[in-house]
Structure formats: C-alpha cells, structure tokens
mmCIF file of C-alpha atoms in Angstrom:
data_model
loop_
_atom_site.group_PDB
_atom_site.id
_atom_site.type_symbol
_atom_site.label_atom_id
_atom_site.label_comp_id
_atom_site.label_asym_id
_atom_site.label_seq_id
_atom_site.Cartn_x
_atom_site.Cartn_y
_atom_site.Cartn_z
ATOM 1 C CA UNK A 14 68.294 129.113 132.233
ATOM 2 C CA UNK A 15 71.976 129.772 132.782
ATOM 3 C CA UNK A 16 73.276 126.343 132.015
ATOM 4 C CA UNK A 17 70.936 126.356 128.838
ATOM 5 C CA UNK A 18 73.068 129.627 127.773
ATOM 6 C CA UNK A 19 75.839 127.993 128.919
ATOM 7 C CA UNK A 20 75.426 125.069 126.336
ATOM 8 C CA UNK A 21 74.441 127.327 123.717
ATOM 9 C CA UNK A 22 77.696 129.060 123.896
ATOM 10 C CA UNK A 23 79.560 126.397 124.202
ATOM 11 C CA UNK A 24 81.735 125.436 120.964
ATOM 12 C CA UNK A 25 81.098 122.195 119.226
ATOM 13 C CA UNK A 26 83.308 118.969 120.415
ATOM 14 C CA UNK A 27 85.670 118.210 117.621
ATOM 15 C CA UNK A 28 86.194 114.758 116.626
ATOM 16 C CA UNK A 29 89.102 112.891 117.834
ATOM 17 C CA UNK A 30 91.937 112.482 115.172
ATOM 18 C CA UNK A 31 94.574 109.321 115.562
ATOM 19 C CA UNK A 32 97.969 110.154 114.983
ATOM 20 C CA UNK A 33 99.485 108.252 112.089
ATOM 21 C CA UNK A 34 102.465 106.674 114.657
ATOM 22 C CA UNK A 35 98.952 105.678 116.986
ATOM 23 C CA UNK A 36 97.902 103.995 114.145
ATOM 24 C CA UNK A 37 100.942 102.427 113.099
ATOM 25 C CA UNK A 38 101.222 101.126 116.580
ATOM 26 C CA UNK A 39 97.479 99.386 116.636
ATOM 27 C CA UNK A 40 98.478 97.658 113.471
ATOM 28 C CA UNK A 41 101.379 96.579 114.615
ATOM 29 C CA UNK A 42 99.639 94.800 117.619
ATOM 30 C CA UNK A 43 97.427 93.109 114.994
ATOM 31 C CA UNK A 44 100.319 91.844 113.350
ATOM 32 C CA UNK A 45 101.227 90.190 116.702
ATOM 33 C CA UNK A 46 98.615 89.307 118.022
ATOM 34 C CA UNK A 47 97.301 87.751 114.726
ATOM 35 C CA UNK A 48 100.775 85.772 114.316
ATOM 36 C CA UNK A 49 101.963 85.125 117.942
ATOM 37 C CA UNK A 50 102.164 81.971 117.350
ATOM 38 C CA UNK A 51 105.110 82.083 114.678
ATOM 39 C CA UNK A 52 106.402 85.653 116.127
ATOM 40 C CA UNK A 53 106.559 84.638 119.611
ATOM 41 C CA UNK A 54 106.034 80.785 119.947
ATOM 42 C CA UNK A 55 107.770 78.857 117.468
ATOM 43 C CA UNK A 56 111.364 80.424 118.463
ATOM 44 C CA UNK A 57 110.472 79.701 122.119
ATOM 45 C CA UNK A 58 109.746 75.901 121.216
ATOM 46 C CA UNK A 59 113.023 75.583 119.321
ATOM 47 C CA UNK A 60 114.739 77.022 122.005
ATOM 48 C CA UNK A 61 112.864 74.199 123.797
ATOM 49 C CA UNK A 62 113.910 71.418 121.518
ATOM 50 C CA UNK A 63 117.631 72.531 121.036
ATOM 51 C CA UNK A 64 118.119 72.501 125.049
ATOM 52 C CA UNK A 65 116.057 69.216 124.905
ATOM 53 C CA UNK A 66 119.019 68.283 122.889
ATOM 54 C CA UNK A 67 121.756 69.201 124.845
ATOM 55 C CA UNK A 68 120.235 67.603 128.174
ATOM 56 C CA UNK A 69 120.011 64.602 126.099
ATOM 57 C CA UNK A 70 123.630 64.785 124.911
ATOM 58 C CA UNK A 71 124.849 66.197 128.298
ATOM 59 C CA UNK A 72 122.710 62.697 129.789
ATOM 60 C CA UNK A 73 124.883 60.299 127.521
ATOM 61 C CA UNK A 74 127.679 61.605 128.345
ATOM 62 C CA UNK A 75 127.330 61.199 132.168
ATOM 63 C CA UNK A 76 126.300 57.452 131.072
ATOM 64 C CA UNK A 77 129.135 57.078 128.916
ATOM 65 C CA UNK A 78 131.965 58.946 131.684
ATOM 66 C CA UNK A 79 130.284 56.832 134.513
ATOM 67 C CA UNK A 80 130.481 53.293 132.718
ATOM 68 C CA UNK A 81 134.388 53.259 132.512
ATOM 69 C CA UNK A 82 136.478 53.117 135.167
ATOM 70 C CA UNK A 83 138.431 56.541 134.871
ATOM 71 C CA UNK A 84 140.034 58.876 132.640
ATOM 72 C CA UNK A 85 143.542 59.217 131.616
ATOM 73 C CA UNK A 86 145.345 62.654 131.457
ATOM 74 C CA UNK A 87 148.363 62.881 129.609
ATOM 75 C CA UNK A 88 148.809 58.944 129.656
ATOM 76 C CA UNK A 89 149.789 59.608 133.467
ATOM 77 C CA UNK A 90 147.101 60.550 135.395
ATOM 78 C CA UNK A 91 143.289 58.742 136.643
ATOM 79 C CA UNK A 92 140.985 60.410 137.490
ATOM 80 C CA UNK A 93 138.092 58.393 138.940
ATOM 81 C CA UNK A 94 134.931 59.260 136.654
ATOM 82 C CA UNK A 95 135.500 63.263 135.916
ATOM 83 C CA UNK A 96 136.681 65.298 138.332
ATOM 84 C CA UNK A 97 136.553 68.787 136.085
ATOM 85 C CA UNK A 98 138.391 70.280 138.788
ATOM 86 C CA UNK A 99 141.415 68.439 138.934
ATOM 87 C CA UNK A 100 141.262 68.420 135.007
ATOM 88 C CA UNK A 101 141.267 71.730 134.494
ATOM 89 C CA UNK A 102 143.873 72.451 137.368
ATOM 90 C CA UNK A 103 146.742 71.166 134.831
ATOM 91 C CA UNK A 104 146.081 73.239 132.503
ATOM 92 C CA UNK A 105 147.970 75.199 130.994
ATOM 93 C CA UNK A 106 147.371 79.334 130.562
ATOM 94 C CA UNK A 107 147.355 78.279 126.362
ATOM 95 C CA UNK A 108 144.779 75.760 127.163
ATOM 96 C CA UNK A 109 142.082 77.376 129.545
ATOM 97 C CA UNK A 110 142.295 80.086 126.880
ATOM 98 C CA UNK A 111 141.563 77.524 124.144
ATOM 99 C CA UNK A 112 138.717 76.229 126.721
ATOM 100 C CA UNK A 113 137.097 79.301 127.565
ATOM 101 C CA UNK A 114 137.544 80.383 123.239
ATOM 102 C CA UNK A 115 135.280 76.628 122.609
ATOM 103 C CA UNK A 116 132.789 77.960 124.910
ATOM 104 C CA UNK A 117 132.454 80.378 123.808
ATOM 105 C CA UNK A 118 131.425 79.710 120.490
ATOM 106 C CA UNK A 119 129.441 76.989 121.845
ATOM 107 C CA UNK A 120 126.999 79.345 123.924
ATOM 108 C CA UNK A 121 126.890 81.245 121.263
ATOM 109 C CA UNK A 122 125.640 78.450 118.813
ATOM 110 C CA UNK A 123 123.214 78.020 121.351
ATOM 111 C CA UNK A 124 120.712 80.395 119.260
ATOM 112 C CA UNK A 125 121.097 79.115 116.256
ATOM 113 C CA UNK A 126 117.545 77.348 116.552
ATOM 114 C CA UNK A 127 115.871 80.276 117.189
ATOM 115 C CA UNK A 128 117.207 82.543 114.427
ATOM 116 C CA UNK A 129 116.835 79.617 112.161
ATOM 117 C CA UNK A 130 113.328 79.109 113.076
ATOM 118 C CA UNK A 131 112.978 83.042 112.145
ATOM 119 C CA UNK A 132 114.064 82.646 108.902
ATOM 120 C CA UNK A 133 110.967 80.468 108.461
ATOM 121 C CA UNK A 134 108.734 82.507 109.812
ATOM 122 C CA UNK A 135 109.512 85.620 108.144
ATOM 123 C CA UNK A 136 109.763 83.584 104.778
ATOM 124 C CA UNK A 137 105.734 82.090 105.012
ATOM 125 C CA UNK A 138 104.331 85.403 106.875
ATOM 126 C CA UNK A 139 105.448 87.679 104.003
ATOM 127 C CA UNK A 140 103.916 85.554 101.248
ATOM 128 C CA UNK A 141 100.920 85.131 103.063
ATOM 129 C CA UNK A 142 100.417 88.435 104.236
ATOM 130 C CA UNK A 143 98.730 90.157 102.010
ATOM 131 C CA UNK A 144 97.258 86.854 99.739
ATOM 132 C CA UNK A 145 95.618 85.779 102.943
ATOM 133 C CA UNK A 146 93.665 88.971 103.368
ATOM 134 C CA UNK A 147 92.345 88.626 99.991
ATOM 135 C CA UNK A 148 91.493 84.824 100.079
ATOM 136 C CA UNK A 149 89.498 84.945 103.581
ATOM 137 C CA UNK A 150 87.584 87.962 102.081
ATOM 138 C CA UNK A 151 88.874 90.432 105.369
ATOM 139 C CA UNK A 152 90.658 92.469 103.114
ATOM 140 C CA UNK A 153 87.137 94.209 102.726
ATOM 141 C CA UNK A 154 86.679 94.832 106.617
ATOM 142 C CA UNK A 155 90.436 96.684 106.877
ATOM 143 C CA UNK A 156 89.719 98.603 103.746
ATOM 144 C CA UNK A 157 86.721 100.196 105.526
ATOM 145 C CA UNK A 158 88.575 101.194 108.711
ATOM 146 C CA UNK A 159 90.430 104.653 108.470
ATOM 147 C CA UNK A 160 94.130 103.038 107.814
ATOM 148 C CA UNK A 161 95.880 103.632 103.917
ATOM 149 C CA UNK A 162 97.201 101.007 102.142
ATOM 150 C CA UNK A 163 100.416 102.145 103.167
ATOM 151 C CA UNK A 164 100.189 101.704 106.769
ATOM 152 C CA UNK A 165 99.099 98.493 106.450
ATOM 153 C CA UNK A 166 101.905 97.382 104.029
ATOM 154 C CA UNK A 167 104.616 98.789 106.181
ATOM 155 C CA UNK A 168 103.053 97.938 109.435
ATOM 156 C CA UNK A 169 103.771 94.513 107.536
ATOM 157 C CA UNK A 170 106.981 94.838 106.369
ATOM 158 C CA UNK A 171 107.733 96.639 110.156
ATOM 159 C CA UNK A 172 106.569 93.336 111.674
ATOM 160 C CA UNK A 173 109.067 91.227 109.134
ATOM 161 C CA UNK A 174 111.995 92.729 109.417
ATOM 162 C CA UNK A 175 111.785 94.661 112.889
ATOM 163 C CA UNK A 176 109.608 92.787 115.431
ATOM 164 C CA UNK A 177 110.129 89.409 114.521
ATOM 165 C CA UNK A 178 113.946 89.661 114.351
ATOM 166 C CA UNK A 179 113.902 91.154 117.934
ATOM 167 C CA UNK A 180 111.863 89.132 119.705
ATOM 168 C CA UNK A 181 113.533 85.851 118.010
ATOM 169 C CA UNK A 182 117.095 87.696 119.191
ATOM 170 C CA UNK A 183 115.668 87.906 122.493
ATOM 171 C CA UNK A 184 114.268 84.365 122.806
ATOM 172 C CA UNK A 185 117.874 83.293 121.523
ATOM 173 C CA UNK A 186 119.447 84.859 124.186
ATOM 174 C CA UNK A 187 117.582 83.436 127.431
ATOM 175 C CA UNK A 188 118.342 80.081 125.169
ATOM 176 C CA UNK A 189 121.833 81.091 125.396
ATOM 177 C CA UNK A 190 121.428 81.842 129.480
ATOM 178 C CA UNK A 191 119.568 78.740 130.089
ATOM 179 C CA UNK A 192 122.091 76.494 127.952
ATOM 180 C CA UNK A 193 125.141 77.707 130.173
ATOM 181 C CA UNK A 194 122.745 77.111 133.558
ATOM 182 C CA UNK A 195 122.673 73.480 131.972
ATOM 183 C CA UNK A 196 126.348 73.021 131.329
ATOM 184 C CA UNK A 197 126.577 74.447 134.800
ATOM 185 C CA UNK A 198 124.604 72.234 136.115
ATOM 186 C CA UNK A 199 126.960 69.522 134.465
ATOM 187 C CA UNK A 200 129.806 70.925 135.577
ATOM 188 C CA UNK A 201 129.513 71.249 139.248
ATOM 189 C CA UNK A 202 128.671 67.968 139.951
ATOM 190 C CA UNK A 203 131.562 67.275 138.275
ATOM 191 C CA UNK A 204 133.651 69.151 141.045
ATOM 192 C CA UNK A 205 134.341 72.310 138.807
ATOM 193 C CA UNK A 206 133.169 75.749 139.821
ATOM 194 C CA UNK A 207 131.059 77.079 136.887
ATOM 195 C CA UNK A 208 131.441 80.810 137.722
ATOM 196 C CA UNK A 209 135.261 80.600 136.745
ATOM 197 C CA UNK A 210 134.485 77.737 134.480
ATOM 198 C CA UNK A 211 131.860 78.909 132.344
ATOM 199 C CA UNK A 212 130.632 82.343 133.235
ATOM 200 C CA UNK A 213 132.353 84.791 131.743
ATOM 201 C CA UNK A 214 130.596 87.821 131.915
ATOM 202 C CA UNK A 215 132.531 89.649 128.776
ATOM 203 C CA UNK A 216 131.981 86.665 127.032
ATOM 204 C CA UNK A 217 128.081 86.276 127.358
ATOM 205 C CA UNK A 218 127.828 89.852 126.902
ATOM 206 C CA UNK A 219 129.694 90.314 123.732
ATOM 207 C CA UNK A 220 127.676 87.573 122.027
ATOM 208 C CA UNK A 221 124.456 88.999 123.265
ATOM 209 C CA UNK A 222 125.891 92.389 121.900
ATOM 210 C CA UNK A 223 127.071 90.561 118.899
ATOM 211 C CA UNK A 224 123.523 89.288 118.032
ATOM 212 C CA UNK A 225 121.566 92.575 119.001
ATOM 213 C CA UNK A 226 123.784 94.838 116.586
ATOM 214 C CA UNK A 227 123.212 92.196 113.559
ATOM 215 C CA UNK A 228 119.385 92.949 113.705
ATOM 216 C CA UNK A 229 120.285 96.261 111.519
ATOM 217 C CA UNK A 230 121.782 94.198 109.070
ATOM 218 C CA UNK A 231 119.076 91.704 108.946
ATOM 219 C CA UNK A 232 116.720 94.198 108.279
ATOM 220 C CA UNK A 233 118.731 95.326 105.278
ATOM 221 C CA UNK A 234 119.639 92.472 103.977
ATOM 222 C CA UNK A 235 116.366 90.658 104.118
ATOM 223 C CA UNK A 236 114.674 94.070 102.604
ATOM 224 C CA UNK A 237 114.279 92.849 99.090
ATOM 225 C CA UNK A 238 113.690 88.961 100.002
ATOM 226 C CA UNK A 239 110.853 90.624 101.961
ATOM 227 C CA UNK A 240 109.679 93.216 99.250
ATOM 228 C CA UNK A 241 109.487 90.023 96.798
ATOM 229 C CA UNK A 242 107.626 87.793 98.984
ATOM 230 C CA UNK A 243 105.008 90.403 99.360
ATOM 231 C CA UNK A 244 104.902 91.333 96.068
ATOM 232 C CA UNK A 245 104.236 88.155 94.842
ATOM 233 C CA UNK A 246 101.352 87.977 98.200
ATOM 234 C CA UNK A 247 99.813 90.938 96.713
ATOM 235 C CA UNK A 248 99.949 90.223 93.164
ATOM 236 C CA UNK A 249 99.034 86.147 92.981
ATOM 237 C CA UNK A 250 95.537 85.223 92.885
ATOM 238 C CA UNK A 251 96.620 81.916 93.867
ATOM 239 C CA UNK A 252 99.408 79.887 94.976
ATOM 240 C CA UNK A 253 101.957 82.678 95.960
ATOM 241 C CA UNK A 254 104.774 79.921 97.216
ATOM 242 C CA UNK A 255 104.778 78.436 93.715
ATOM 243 C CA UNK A 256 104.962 82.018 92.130
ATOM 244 C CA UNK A 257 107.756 83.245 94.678
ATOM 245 C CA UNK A 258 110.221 80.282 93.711
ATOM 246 C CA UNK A 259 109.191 79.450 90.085
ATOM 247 C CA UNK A 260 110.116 83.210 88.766
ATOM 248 C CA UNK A 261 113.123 83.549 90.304
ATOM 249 C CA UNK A 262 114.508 79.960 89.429
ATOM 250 C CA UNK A 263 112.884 80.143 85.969
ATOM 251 C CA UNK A 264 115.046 83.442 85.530
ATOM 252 C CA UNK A 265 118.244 82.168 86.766
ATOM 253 C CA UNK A 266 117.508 78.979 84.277
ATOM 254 C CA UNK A 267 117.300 80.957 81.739
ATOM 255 C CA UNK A 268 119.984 83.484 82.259
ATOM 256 C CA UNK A 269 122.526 80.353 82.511
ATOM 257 C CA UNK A 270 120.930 78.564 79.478
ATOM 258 C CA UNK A 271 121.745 81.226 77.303
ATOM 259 C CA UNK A 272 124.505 82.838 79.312
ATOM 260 C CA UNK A 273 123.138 86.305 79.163
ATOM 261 C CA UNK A 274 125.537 86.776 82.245
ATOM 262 C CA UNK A 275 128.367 86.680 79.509
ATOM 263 C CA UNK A 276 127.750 90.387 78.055
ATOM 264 C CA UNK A 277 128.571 91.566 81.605
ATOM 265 C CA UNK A 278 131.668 89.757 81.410
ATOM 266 C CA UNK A 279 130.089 87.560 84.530
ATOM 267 C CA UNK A 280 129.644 83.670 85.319
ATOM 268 C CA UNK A 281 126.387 82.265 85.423
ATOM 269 C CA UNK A 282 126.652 81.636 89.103
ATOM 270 C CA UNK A 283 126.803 85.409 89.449
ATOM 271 C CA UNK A 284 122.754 85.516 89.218
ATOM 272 C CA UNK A 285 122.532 82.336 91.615
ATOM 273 C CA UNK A 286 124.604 84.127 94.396
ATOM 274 C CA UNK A 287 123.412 87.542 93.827
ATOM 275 C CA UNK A 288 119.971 87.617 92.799
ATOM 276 C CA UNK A 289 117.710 83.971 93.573
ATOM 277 C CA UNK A 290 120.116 83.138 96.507
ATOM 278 C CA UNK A 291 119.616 86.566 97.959
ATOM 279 C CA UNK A 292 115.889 86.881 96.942
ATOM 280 C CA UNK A 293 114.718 83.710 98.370
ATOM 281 C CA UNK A 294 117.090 83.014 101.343
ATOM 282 C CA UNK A 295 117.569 86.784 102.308
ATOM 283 C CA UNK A 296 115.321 86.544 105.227
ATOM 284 C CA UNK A 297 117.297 83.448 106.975
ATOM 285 C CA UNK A 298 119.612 85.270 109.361
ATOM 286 C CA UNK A 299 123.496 85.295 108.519
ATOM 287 C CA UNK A 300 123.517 84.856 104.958
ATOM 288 C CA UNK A 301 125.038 88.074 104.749
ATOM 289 C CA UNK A 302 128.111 86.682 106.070
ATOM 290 C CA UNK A 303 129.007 85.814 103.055
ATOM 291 C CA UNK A 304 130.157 89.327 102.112
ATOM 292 C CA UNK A 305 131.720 90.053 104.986
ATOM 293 C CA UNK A 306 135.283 91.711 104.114
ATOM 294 C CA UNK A 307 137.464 88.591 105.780
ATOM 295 C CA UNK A 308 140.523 90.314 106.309
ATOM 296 C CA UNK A 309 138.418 92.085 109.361
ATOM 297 C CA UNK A 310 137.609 88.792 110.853
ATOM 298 C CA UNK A 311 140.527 88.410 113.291
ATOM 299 C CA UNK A 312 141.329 86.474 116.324
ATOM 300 C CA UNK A 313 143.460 87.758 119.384
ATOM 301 C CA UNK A 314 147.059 86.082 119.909
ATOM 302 C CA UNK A 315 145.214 84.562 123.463
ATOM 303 C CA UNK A 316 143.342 82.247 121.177
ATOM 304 C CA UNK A 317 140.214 83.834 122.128
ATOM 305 C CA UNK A 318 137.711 85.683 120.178
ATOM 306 C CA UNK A 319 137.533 89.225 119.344
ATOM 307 C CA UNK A 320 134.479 90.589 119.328
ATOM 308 C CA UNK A 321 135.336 93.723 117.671
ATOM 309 C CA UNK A 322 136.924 92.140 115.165
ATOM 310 C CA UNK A 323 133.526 89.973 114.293
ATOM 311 C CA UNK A 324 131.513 93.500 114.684
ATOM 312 C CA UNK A 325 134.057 95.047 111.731
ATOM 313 C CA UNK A 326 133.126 92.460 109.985
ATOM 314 C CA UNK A 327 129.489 92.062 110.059
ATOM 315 C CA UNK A 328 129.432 96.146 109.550
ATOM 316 C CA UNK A 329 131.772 95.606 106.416
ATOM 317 C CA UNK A 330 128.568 94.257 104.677
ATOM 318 C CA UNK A 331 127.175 97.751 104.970
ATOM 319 C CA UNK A 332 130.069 99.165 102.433
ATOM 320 C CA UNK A 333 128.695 96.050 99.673
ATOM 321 C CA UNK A 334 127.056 97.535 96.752
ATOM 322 C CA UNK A 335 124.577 94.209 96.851
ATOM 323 C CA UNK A 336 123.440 95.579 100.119
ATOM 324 C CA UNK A 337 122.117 99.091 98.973
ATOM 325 C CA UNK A 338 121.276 97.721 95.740
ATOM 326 C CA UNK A 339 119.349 95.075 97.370
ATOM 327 C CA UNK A 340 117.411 97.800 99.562
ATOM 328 C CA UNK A 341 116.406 99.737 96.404
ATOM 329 C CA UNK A 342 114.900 96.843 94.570
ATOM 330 C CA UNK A 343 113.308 95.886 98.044
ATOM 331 C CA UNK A 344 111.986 99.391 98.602
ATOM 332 C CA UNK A 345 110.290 99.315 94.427
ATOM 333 C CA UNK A 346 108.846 96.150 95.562
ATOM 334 C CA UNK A 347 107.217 97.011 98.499
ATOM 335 C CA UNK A 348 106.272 100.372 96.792
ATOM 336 C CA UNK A 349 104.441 97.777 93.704
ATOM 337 C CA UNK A 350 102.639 95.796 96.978
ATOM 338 C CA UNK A 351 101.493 98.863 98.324
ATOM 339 C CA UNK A 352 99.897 99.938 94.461
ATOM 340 C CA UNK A 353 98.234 96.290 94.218
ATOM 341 C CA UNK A 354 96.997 96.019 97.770
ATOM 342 C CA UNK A 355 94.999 99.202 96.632
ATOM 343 C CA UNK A 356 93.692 97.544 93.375
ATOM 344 C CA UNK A 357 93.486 93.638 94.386
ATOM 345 C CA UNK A 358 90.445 92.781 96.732
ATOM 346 C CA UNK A 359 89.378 90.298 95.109
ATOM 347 C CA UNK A 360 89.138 86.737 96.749
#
C-alpha cells in the first residue's frame, strides 16, 4: 500500500533535454565519421607518398655517392664515399648556420603534402555538403531529428574550417618527425651524429608552432571560399562544381571585358586577385601569404630563420581589409545556406 502512495506522490519524470553544444558535438562526429576518409585518411596517405619520395631520393643518392670513388672538399680533400662527419667538421660557424637554416626549411616543407591535400578536401566536402543530402534523399531523415538548420550548417562549416585544418596540421607534423627520423637514418650511417646534425629542438618546435598558430588564419581566410562553396551546395539542383567555378569566372570575364574595374580607378586583375582567386582557392592553405606585410618577414644576421619574424608576418594578414571583408561576405553566405537548407529538400 505504501509504495503505491509512494508512486502516487511521486512527481512525473521530465524528459531529457540535449544541450545545444551536446548536439553540436554529435554532429560533429557525423561529419567525421561520415568523411574520415578525406578528414583523416587522405592527409595520412600523402604523408605516405611524400616520405615514399624522399626514401626514394635519399636511395639514389646513396647509389649515386657509392658509385664514385670519393668526394672532393675544397679541391683538397677525399673523402672515401661520405663521411658527414669529417665534412661537416670543416665547417665553418657561417656554414653550419647556413646548414642547419636549409634544414630547416626542408623539414618544414615536409608538410606541404598534407596541407595541400587539405585544400582538396575542404574544396569538394563544402560543395557537396549540403547538395549530397538533397540528392541521396537523407536530407528528409536529418530534418526529422530534433537539430535546426543551423546546427547542421555550422556543424558543417565547423568541420571545414576547424577540424579538418587540425587534424591535417597534425598529420603534417608526425610527417615532419618521421621525415627527420629518415634523414637521420641517412645520416648516421654516414658517420654524422644526427642529434647535433639534425635535431634541433627550437627548430622543430618553432615550425610545429609556426603551423599550429596559422590554423586561425586559415579559418579566416578560407571563410568566404567556404560560405560560397556551400552556398552554391545548397542552392544547385545539380552540378554544384560547374556552378561554383562558372559564376565566379563568368563575373571576372565580364568585369574585365567591359572594365567595370575602371570606375574604381582599379585594374582588371584587381577582381582576379581579390575576389575569384580568393573565392575559389581560399581554402588551399597559405594563399594568404600573399598579403603578408613583407617588411615583417626578416631573417637573423646568423643566417638562420626567425620565427617571430615569420609569426609577424602571417598575423599582419589579420590588419588586411580583404581579410574582414572576406569574413563578412563568408558569414552572408553561410547565413543564405542556412535559409535554403530550410527551403531546398528536394532531390
């Protein structure tokens, strides 16, 4: 009798209610999971190919050092194959510096495969991102789950211009790791020690530091390339690629025919650079280098490279008026997606 008082009195359960950050965080697993292969895959098998590369390279020139009979220093000195050691031991101070500078650079070149692999990516996921959920018909199954438009546009654009970029940056730098345990590899059975040869720790740092503090950038930069790509996702009932380059070209073919540039007192190749350049290419890391302020970009009197002076540089973007500009027409665009997304479910 008691417990059936007891469950009489007792208050009604109320129904669970996600939090909208919950929510966003479920879609953006979808997102993953849904596109691991180009998120998480393709940089890791261009990291793959590019050390392929350099094994192969690093291969023909053991073949090529072993098939003479020895190398001259200076017109003076043989050395019998390469002994890296007793090379680098005559160096001078102005020379290891111009050594260690070279690799430097060359480690960090080492992720240029995966960031350019990115660029890809984020180009063909944001034009298919919303077209594909309309063509397959599962635009009808999401729209009956509990998540706005909204969420699922910027869990989208979140995926784009945040998740992507990191994990690609990430990927780049264990390429950068394993191509110096390669050269290392090289370079002690060579007779050199590759801990004061090729490990700097500064060094290695700085560019992974380097790389991580351009992902803010990025995701400026690339804001309106991405807005347009899913604008034209959302809006095309069929092919979106064709739609995504035709406008912008068309545009910039017209503007030059009749030089409508002109009025503004501007070149034609104003609205190349500015506006087709920046909306179909935005999304391809470091093409925002080219508005970098270059009097930042300095170099120390050592010959070796200042990383402060290359993170002045990149920052000195951030004071362009194409950047905010850019982010405003981005931010309309993706606002426009979000509107059709709500009206298109069509197949």
């Amino acid at each position: 009798m008691n417990a059936v008082i007891d469950t009489a009195d007792r208050a009604p359960a109320r129904p669970a209610v996600t939090h909208s950050t919950h929510k966003l965080k479920l879609l953006l697993k979808r997102e993953f999971w849904e596109h691991k292969g180009g998120f998480f895959w393709a940089p890791i098998w261009a990291s793959a190919i590019s050390l392929l590369f350099t094994l192969m390279a690093l291969g023909m020139a053991e073949y090529v050092l072993r098939s003479h009979n020895g190398l001259h220093i200076n017109g003076k000195t043989t050395i019998n194959g390469l002994d890296l050691g007793a090379l680098t031991s005559q160096m001078s101070p102005e020379d290891m510096a111009q050594l260690s500078h070279g690799i430097t650079m060359s480690t960090a070149t080492a992720m240029f495969w995966p960031l350019l692999v990115l660029g890809f990516v984020v180009f063909f996921y944001c034009l298919g991102s919303l077209f594909d959920e309309r063509k397959d018909r599962s635009v009808l199954f999401w729209k009956s789950l509990p998540v706005s438009d909204r969420d699922t546009v910027l869990s989208k654009l979140a995926s784009a211009l945040l998740i992507a970029p990191a994990i690609a940056t990430a990927i780049g730098i264990l390429c950068m790791v394993a191509y110096l345990l390669l050269l290392s590899v090289f370079v002690l059975i060579h007779g050199a020690n590759p801990f004061t040869l090729l490990w700097n720790p500064g060094n290695l740092l700085a560019n992974a530091g380097v790389a991580i503090a351009a992902l803010p950038i990025y995701a400026l930069w690339a804001l309106p390339s991405v807005g347009w790509l899913m604008l034209c996702s959302a809006w095309a009932k069929s092919k979106p690629f064709l739609w995504a380059i035709m406008i912008p070209v068309f545009a910039g073919v017209l503007v030059s025919w009749f030089d409508l540039m002109s009025v503004f007192n501007l070149g034609s190749s104003w609205i190349w650079k500015n506006v087709v350049a920046h909306v179909l290419g935005g999304v391809f890391p470091g093409t925002w280098m080219f508005e970098m302020n270059p009097t930042m970009l300095q170099t120390r009197t050592d010959a070796s490279l200042d990383h402060m002076a290359v993170l002045k540089g990149m920052y000195s973007v951030m004071a362009t008026p194409q950047l905010w500009v850019g982010v405003i027409a981005g931010i309309a665009m993706i606002i426009a997606a979000i509107r059709l997304r709500r009206w298109r479910d069509e197949g």
